[in-house]
CSV table of C-alpha atoms in Angstrom, one decimal:
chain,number,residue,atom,x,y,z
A,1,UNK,CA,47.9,-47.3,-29.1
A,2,UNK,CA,50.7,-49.7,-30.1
A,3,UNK,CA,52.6,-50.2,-27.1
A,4,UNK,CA,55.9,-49.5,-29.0
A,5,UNK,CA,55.0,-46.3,-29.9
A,6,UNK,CA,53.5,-45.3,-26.5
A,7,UNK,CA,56.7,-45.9,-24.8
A,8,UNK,CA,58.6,-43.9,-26.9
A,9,UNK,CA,56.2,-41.0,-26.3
A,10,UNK,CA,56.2,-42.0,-22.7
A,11,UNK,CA,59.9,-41.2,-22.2
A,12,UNK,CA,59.8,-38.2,-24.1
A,13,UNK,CA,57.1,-37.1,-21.8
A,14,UNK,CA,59.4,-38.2,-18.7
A,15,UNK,CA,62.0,-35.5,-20.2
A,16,UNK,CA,59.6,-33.1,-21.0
A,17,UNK,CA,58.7,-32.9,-17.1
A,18,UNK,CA,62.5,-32.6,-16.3
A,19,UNK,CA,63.4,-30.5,-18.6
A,20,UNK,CA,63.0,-27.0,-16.8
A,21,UNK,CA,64.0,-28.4,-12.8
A,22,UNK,CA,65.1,-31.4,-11.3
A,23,UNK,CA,62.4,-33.7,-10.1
A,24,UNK,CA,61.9,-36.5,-8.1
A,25,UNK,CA,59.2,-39.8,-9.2
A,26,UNK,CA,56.4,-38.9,-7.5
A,27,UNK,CA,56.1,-35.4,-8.4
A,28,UNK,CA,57.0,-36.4,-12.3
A,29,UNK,CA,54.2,-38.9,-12.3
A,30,UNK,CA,52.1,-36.2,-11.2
A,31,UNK,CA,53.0,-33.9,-13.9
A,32,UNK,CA,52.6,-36.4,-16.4
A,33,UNK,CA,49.2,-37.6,-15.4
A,34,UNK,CA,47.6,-34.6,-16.2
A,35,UNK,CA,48.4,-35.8,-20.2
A,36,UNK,CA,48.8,-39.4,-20.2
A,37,UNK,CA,48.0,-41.9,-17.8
A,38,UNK,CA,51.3,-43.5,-16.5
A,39,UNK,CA,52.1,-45.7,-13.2
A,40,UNK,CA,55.0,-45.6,-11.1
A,41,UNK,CA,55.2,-49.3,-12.3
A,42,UNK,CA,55.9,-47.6,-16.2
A,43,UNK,CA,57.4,-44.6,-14.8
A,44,UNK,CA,61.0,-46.4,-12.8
A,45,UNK,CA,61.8,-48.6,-15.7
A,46,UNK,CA,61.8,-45.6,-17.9
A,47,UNK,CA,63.6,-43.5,-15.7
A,48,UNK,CA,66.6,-46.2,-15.6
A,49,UNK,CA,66.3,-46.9,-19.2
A,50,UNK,CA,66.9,-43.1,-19.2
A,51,UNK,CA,70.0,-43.1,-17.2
A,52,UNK,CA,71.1,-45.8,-18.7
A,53,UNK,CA,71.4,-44.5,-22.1
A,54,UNK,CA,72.8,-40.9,-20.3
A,55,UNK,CA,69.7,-38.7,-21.1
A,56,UNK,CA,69.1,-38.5,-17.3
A,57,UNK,CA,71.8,-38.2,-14.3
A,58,UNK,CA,70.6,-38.3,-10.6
A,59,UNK,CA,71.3,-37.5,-7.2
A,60,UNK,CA,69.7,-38.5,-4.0
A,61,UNK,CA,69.1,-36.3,-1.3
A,62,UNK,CA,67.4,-36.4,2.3
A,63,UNK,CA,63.7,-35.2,2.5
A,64,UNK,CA,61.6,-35.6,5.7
A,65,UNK,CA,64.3,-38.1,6.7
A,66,UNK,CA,64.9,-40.2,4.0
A,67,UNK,CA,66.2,-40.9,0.5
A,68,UNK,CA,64.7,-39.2,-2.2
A,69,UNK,CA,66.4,-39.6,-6.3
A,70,UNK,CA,65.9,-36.6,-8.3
A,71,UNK,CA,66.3,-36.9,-12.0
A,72,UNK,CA,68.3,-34.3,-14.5
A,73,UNK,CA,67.9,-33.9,-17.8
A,74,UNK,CA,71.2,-33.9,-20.1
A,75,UNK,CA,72.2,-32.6,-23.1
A,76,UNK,CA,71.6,-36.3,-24.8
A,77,UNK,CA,67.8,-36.1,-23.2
A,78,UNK,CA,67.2,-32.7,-24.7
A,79,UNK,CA,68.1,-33.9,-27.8
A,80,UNK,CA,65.7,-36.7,-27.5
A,81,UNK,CA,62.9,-34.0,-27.6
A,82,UNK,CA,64.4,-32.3,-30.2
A,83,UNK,CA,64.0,-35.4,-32.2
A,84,UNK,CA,60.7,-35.5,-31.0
A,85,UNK,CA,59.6,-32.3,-32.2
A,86,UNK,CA,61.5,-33.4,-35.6
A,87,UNK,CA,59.3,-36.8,-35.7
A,88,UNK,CA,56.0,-34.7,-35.0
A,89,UNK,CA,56.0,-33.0,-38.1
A,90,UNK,CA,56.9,-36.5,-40.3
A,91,UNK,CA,53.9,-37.7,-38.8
A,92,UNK,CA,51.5,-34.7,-39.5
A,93,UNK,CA,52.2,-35.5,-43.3
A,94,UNK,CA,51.6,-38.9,-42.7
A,95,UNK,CA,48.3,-38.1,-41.3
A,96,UNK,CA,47.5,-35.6,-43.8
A,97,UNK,CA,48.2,-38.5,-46.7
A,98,UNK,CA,46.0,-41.0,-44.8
A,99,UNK,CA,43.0,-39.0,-43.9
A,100,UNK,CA,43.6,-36.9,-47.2
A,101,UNK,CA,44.4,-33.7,-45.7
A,102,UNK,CA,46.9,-32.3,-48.3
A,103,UNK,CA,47.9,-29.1,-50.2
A,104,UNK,CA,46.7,-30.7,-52.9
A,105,UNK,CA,43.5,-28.9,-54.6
């Protein structure tokens, strides 16, 4: 997969996990995982690419005696997926024209 593209689905997969509840890395890398492979090496430069652009905010709070950041989606990173969704249905045409799956009779 072009590595442009994957990150862009990559960080709208980030938000997805979010979206409902707060979460923390290791538990989003988790949830992830179970749809696309992704490392905590990918997953902390998207998460501050995310803040940085205000689609996430965070917190840090104690667990089992230390630090732990938890990640919130914002109104910016909801409409990220929105887009998403948007995007998705551009490309089902697309792939329709190229593999010839049209209304066409």
């Amino acid at each position: 997969m072009d590595a442009q593209l994957k990150k862009g689905l990559l960080e709208v997969c980030v938000l997805a996990a979010i979206k409902e509840e707060e979460s923390y890395g290791y538990k989003i890398i988790a949830d992830v995982s179970r749809y696309v492979e992704i490392s905590e090496s990918t997953l902390y430069p998207i998460l501050k690419r995310l803040e940085a652009t205000g689609m996430v905010t965070t917190r840090s709070k104690e667990y089992n005696g230390r630090l732990r950041k938890y990640y919130m989606i914002t109104e910016r990173g909801r409409q990220k997926i929105n887009d998403f969704a948007a995007d998705l249905e551009e490309f089902e045409r697309i792939y329709k024209f190229i593999y010839g799956r049209s209304d066409r009779q």
